[in-house]
Amino acid sequence: MADFLATGVSGLLAFQRALDTTSHNIANVNTPGYSRQVAELTARQAEQHGSGWLGNGVEVNTVKRMYDDFMASQARSSSSTFSQLDTFAAQVQRVNNLFGDSSTGLTASLQNFTNALQSVASSPTSIPARQTLLSQGQALVSRLQSYDSSLDSLDTQVNVQLDAEASTISTLATGIAKLNQEISAGYARSGQPPNDLLDQRDRLLDELSTHVNVSTVKQGDNSVNVFIGNGQPLVVGQTASRLAAVADSFDPTRRVIALQTATSSIDVTDNLTGGTLGGTIDFRQQVLEPARNSLGKFSVGLAQAMNDQHAAGMDLQGNLGGDFF
């Protein structure tokens, strides 16, 4: 039977829970990844009497997070794209500075060599002009070798970065799989959402999105499956796969990213996009490797053209010229 004292007590208890939730919000105001929580109140089951239904007060139905899955997905996508482009731009700038410097860049070195060559063409018997050409030729060779060494160093740094990214992503995947287990167990015990654990999982997902493109699919037990790149499964329920940087089968000095499960290891480098990992891979494929190839082609072409022309001429004693480079 409805009791006005019990009804009043139900209100006190319900708002006590609401105050507890508010206190929890205030205490976590500076906690990274924390989502504000709200106690949802609902009327208690009424009792039927001859004159109608009499209410029994209020109770807390659940405590929910103020969280939007769609907005979180959009934020992760934007974060992944920003990290990818930021990493790519920073690496490209290093290559640009290497070749584009006004005093030590490739254009300046070629111009100095061309000027020395023109001086010899204008005064073929001038010993100082010939000596200057030899000096500028050696300087150009040293500059090209320096470029190759710098690009090789960048390639080594890319390999190190891939190792670090693979390790970080694997660690995050393990953390997400563990939280999947705890969240599923929490729902099973109480039927209510373990909000703080959900926040922790979403924070790991947010961090993961800065390293690689992420998509998630929620499961019936409230765990989430996590896919990276173009759909490679990183976390399935309570099981996490592992990313590892391994030697390329065609070039042992080159590292590629492999997705390792309990039964297989698959090269997924070309399928990974987004985040710092995607930016690093894009830099190597779109800038670093083409730059090294172009430098090699330029060096071979320059040497061949110069040697052919040099062999067609004669020295001061009338002997045919040999290879200049």
Short mmCIF file of N, CA and C in Angstrom, two decimals, residues 106-200:
data_model
loop_
_atom_site.label_atom_id
_atom_site.label_comp_id
_atom_site.label_asym_id
_atom_site.label_seq_id
_atom_site.Cartn_x
_atom_site.Cartn_y
_atom_site.Cartn_z
N LEU A 106 70.51 21.19 -54.23
CA LEU A 106 70.94 20.59 -55.49
C LEU A 106 71.07 21.64 -56.59
N THR A 107 70.16 22.59 -56.62
CA THR A 107 70.21 23.63 -57.66
C THR A 107 71.48 24.45 -57.55
N ALA A 108 71.86 24.82 -56.32
CA ALA A 108 73.07 25.62 -56.12
C ALA A 108 74.32 24.84 -56.53
N SER A 109 74.38 23.56 -56.18
CA SER A 109 75.54 22.74 -56.53
C SER A 109 75.67 22.57 -58.04
N LEU A 110 74.54 22.34 -58.69
CA LEU A 110 74.57 22.19 -60.15
C LEU A 110 74.96 23.49 -60.84
N GLN A 111 74.48 24.61 -60.29
CA GLN A 111 74.81 25.90 -60.89
C GLN A 111 76.30 26.19 -60.80
N ASN A 112 76.90 25.87 -59.66
CA ASN A 112 78.35 26.09 -59.50
C ASN A 112 79.13 25.23 -60.48
N PHE A 113 78.69 23.96 -60.65
CA PHE A 113 79.37 23.07 -61.59
C PHE A 113 79.21 23.56 -63.04
N THR A 114 78.00 24.02 -63.36
CA THR A 114 77.73 24.52 -64.71
C THR A 114 78.55 25.77 -65.00
N ASN A 115 78.67 26.66 -64.03
CA ASN A 115 79.47 27.88 -64.20
C ASN A 115 80.94 27.53 -64.46
N ALA A 116 81.46 26.54 -63.71
CA ALA A 116 82.85 26.13 -63.90
C ALA A 116 83.04 25.50 -65.28
N LEU A 117 82.05 24.73 -65.71
CA LEU A 117 82.11 24.10 -67.03
C LEU A 117 82.09 25.16 -68.13
N GLN A 118 81.30 26.20 -67.93
CA GLN A 118 81.22 27.27 -68.91
C GLN A 118 82.53 28.04 -68.99
N SER A 119 83.17 28.19 -67.85
CA SER A 119 84.46 28.90 -67.84
C SER A 119 85.51 28.13 -68.63
N VAL A 120 85.52 26.81 -68.51
CA VAL A 120 86.47 26.00 -69.27
C VAL A 120 86.14 26.05 -70.76
N ALA A 121 84.85 26.04 -71.08
CA ALA A 121 84.44 26.12 -72.49
C ALA A 121 84.86 27.46 -73.10
N SER A 122 84.82 28.51 -72.30
CA SER A 122 85.21 29.84 -72.80
C SER A 122 86.73 29.98 -72.89
N SER A 123 87.46 29.36 -71.95
CA SER A 123 88.93 29.45 -71.94
C SER A 123 89.51 28.04 -71.79
N PRO A 124 89.51 27.24 -72.85
CA PRO A 124 89.92 25.83 -72.75
C PRO A 124 91.37 25.63 -72.33
N THR A 125 92.22 26.61 -72.53
CA THR A 125 93.63 26.44 -72.18
C THR A 125 93.94 26.98 -70.78
N SER A 126 92.95 27.50 -70.08
CA SER A 126 93.17 28.10 -68.76
C SER A 126 93.30 27.00 -67.70
N ILE A 127 94.50 26.89 -67.11
CA ILE A 127 94.72 25.89 -66.06
C ILE A 127 93.86 26.18 -64.82
N PRO A 128 93.76 27.43 -64.36
CA PRO A 128 92.90 27.71 -63.20
C PRO A 128 91.43 27.32 -63.44
N ALA A 129 90.95 27.58 -64.68
CA ALA A 129 89.55 27.24 -64.99
C ALA A 129 89.36 25.73 -64.95
N ARG A 130 90.36 25.00 -65.47
CA ARG A 130 90.27 23.54 -65.45
C ARG A 130 90.30 23.02 -64.00
N GLN A 131 91.17 23.62 -63.19
CA GLN A 131 91.27 23.18 -61.80
C GLN A 131 89.97 23.48 -61.04
N THR A 132 89.37 24.61 -61.35
CA THR A 132 88.09 24.97 -60.71
C THR A 132 87.01 23.98 -61.10
N LEU A 133 87.01 23.56 -62.38
CA LEU A 133 86.01 22.58 -62.82
C LEU A 133 86.18 21.26 -62.08
N LEU A 134 87.43 20.82 -61.93
CA LEU A 134 87.67 19.58 -61.20
C LEU A 134 87.19 19.69 -59.75
N SER A 135 87.46 20.84 -59.14
CA SER A 135 87.04 21.06 -57.75
C SER A 135 85.52 21.07 -57.63
N GLN A 136 84.85 21.75 -58.57
CA GLN A 136 83.40 21.80 -58.53
C GLN A 136 82.78 20.43 -58.84
N GLY A 137 83.45 19.66 -59.73
CA GLY A 137 82.97 18.31 -60.00
C GLY A 137 83.05 17.43 -58.76
N GLN A 138 84.17 17.54 -58.04
CA GLN A 138 84.31 16.77 -56.80
C GLN A 138 83.31 17.23 -55.75
N ALA A 139 83.06 18.54 -55.70
CA ALA A 139 82.08 19.08 -54.74
C ALA A 139 80.68 18.57 -55.06
N LEU A 140 80.36 18.47 -56.36
CA LEU A 140 79.05 17.97 -56.75
C LEU A 140 78.90 16.49 -56.37
N VAL A 141 79.97 15.71 -56.61
CA VAL A 141 79.93 14.30 -56.22
C VAL A 141 79.73 14.16 -54.71
N SER A 142 80.47 14.95 -53.95
CA SER A 142 80.34 14.90 -52.49
C SER A 142 78.94 15.30 -52.05
N ARG A 143 78.37 16.28 -52.74
CA ARG A 143 77.02 16.73 -52.39
C ARG A 143 76.00 15.63 -52.68
N LEU A 144 76.13 14.97 -53.83
CA LEU A 144 75.20 13.89 -54.16
C LEU A 144 75.34 12.72 -53.18
N GLN A 145 76.57 12.41 -52.79
CA GLN A 145 76.79 11.36 -51.80
C GLN A 145 76.19 11.76 -50.45
N SER A 146 76.29 13.03 -50.13
CA SER A 146 75.72 13.52 -48.88
C SER A 146 74.20 13.40 -48.89
N TYR A 147 73.59 13.71 -50.04
CA TYR A 147 72.14 13.56 -50.17
C TYR A 147 71.73 12.10 -49.97
N ASP A 148 72.48 11.20 -50.61
CA ASP A 148 72.16 9.77 -50.49
C ASP A 148 72.28 9.32 -49.04
N SER A 149 73.32 9.79 -48.36
CA SER A 149 73.50 9.42 -46.95
C SER A 149 72.36 9.95 -46.09
N SER A 150 71.92 11.17 -46.37
CA SER A 150 70.83 11.77 -45.59
C SER A 150 69.52 11.03 -45.84
N LEU A 151 69.26 10.67 -47.09
CA LEU A 151 68.05 9.92 -47.41
C LEU A 151 68.09 8.52 -46.79
N ASP A 152 69.27 7.91 -46.76
CA ASP A 152 69.42 6.60 -46.13
C ASP A 152 69.14 6.71 -44.64
N SER A 153 69.61 7.81 -44.03
CA SER A 153 69.34 8.04 -42.60
C SER A 153 67.85 8.21 -42.35
N LEU A 154 67.16 8.93 -43.24
CA LEU A 154 65.71 9.09 -43.12
C LEU A 154 65.01 7.74 -43.24
N ASP A 155 65.50 6.89 -44.12
CA ASP A 155 64.91 5.57 -44.29
C ASP A 155 65.07 4.74 -43.01
N THR A 156 66.23 4.85 -42.38
CA THR A 156 66.45 4.17 -41.10
C THR A 156 65.50 4.69 -40.03
N GLN A 157 65.31 5.99 -40.00
CA GLN A 157 64.40 6.58 -39.03
C GLN A 157 62.96 6.13 -39.27
N VAL A 158 62.58 5.97 -40.53
CA VAL A 158 61.24 5.46 -40.84
C VAL A 158 61.07 4.05 -40.29
N ASN A 159 62.09 3.21 -40.44
CA ASN A 159 62.03 1.86 -39.90
C ASN A 159 61.86 1.87 -38.39
N VAL A 160 62.60 2.76 -37.72
CA VAL A 160 62.48 2.88 -36.26
C VAL A 160 61.08 3.35 -35.88
N GLN A 161 60.54 4.31 -36.65
CA GLN A 161 59.21 4.82 -36.37
C GLN A 161 58.15 3.74 -36.56
N LEU A 162 58.31 2.91 -37.58
CA LEU A 162 57.36 1.83 -37.80
C LEU A 162 57.39 0.83 -36.65
N ASP A 163 58.58 0.56 -36.14
CA ASP A 163 58.70 -0.33 -34.97
C ASP A 163 57.94 0.25 -33.78
N ALA A 164 58.15 1.55 -33.53
CA ALA A 164 57.52 2.19 -32.39
C ALA A 164 56.00 2.23 -32.54
N GLU A 165 55.52 2.54 -33.75
CA GLU A 165 54.09 2.61 -33.99
C GLU A 165 53.43 1.24 -33.81
N ALA A 166 54.06 0.21 -34.33
CA ALA A 166 53.51 -1.14 -34.21
C ALA A 166 53.41 -1.55 -32.74
N SER A 167 54.44 -1.22 -31.96
CA SER A 167 54.43 -1.57 -30.54
C SER A 167 53.33 -0.82 -29.79
N THR A 168 53.20 0.47 -30.08
CA THR A 168 52.18 1.28 -29.40
C THR A 168 50.77 0.80 -29.73
N ILE A 169 50.52 0.53 -31.00
CA ILE A 169 49.20 0.07 -31.43
C ILE A 169 48.87 -1.28 -30.79
N SER A 170 49.84 -2.16 -30.71
CA SER A 170 49.62 -3.47 -30.10
C SER A 170 49.29 -3.34 -28.63
N THR A 171 49.97 -2.41 -27.94
CA THR A 171 49.70 -2.19 -26.52
C THR A 171 48.28 -1.66 -26.32
N LEU A 172 47.87 -0.72 -27.16
CA LEU A 172 46.51 -0.18 -27.06
C LEU A 172 45.47 -1.25 -27.35
N ALA A 173 45.75 -2.11 -28.32
CA ALA A 173 44.82 -3.19 -28.65
C ALA A 173 44.64 -4.13 -27.47
N THR A 174 45.72 -4.45 -26.80
CA THR A 174 45.64 -5.32 -25.63
C THR A 174 44.80 -4.68 -24.53
N GLY A 175 44.98 -3.37 -24.33
CA GLY A 175 44.19 -2.66 -23.33
C GLY A 175 42.71 -2.64 -23.67
N ILE A 176 42.38 -2.46 -24.93
CA ILE A 176 40.97 -2.44 -25.35
C ILE A 176 40.34 -3.81 -25.16
N ALA A 177 41.07 -4.87 -25.52
CA ALA A 177 40.54 -6.23 -25.36
C ALA A 177 40.27 -6.53 -23.88
N LYS A 178 41.16 -6.09 -23.01
CA LYS A 178 40.98 -6.32 -21.57
C LYS A 178 39.75 -5.56 -21.06
N LEU A 179 39.57 -4.33 -21.51
CA LEU A 179 38.41 -3.55 -21.10
C LEU A 179 37.12 -4.14 -21.66
N ASN A 180 37.19 -4.70 -22.86
CA ASN A 180 36.02 -5.41 -23.41
C ASN A 180 35.56 -6.50 -22.45
N GLN A 181 36.50 -7.24 -21.92
CA GLN A 181 36.18 -8.32 -20.99
C GLN A 181 35.54 -7.77 -19.71
N GLU A 182 36.12 -6.70 -19.16
CA GLU A 182 35.61 -6.12 -17.92
C GLU A 182 34.23 -5.48 -18.13
N ILE A 183 34.04 -4.85 -19.27
CA ILE A 183 32.75 -4.21 -19.54
C ILE A 183 31.66 -5.25 -19.73
N SER A 184 31.95 -6.30 -20.47
CA SER A 184 30.96 -7.36 -20.66
C SER A 184 30.59 -8.00 -19.32
N ALA A 185 31.58 -8.21 -18.46
CA ALA A 185 31.31 -8.79 -17.14
C ALA A 185 30.49 -7.83 -16.29
N GLY A 186 30.77 -6.53 -16.40
CA GLY A 186 30.01 -5.53 -15.64
C GLY A 186 28.55 -5.49 -16.04
N TYR A 187 28.27 -5.51 -17.32
CA TYR A 187 26.89 -5.55 -17.80
C TYR A 187 26.20 -6.84 -17.34
N ALA A 188 26.92 -7.95 -17.39
CA ALA A 188 26.32 -9.24 -17.03
C ALA A 188 25.94 -9.28 -15.54
N ARG A 189 26.76 -8.65 -14.70
CA ARG A 189 26.49 -8.68 -13.26
C ARG A 189 25.31 -7.80 -12.87
N SER A 190 25.24 -6.60 -13.46
CA SER A 190 24.27 -5.61 -12.98
C SER A 190 23.21 -5.23 -14.00
N GLY A 191 23.46 -5.48 -15.26
CA GLY A 191 22.54 -5.02 -16.29
C GLY A 191 22.64 -3.53 -16.54
N GLN A 192 23.59 -2.87 -15.88
CA GLN A 192 23.76 -1.42 -16.01
C GLN A 192 25.13 -1.13 -16.63
N PRO A 193 25.25 0.01 -17.31
CA PRO A 193 26.52 0.33 -17.97
C PRO A 193 27.61 0.72 -16.97
N PRO A 194 28.79 0.10 -17.02
CA PRO A 194 29.93 0.52 -16.19
C PRO A 194 30.60 1.74 -16.83
N ASN A 195 30.06 2.91 -16.53
CA ASN A 195 30.42 4.12 -17.27
C ASN A 195 31.91 4.44 -17.26
N ASP A 196 32.53 4.27 -16.12
CA ASP A 196 33.95 4.63 -16.04
C ASP A 196 34.81 3.71 -16.90
N LEU A 197 34.44 2.44 -16.98
CA LEU A 197 35.17 1.52 -17.86
C LEU A 197 34.92 1.87 -19.32
N LEU A 198 33.70 2.27 -19.63
CA LEU A 198 33.40 2.69 -21.01
C LEU A 198 34.22 3.91 -21.39
N ASP A 199 34.40 4.84 -20.45
CA ASP A 199 35.23 6.01 -20.71
C ASP A 199 36.67 5.61 -20.98
N GLN A 200 37.17 4.67 -20.18
CA GLN A 200 38.56 4.22 -20.36
C GLN A 200 38.74 3.59 -21.73
#
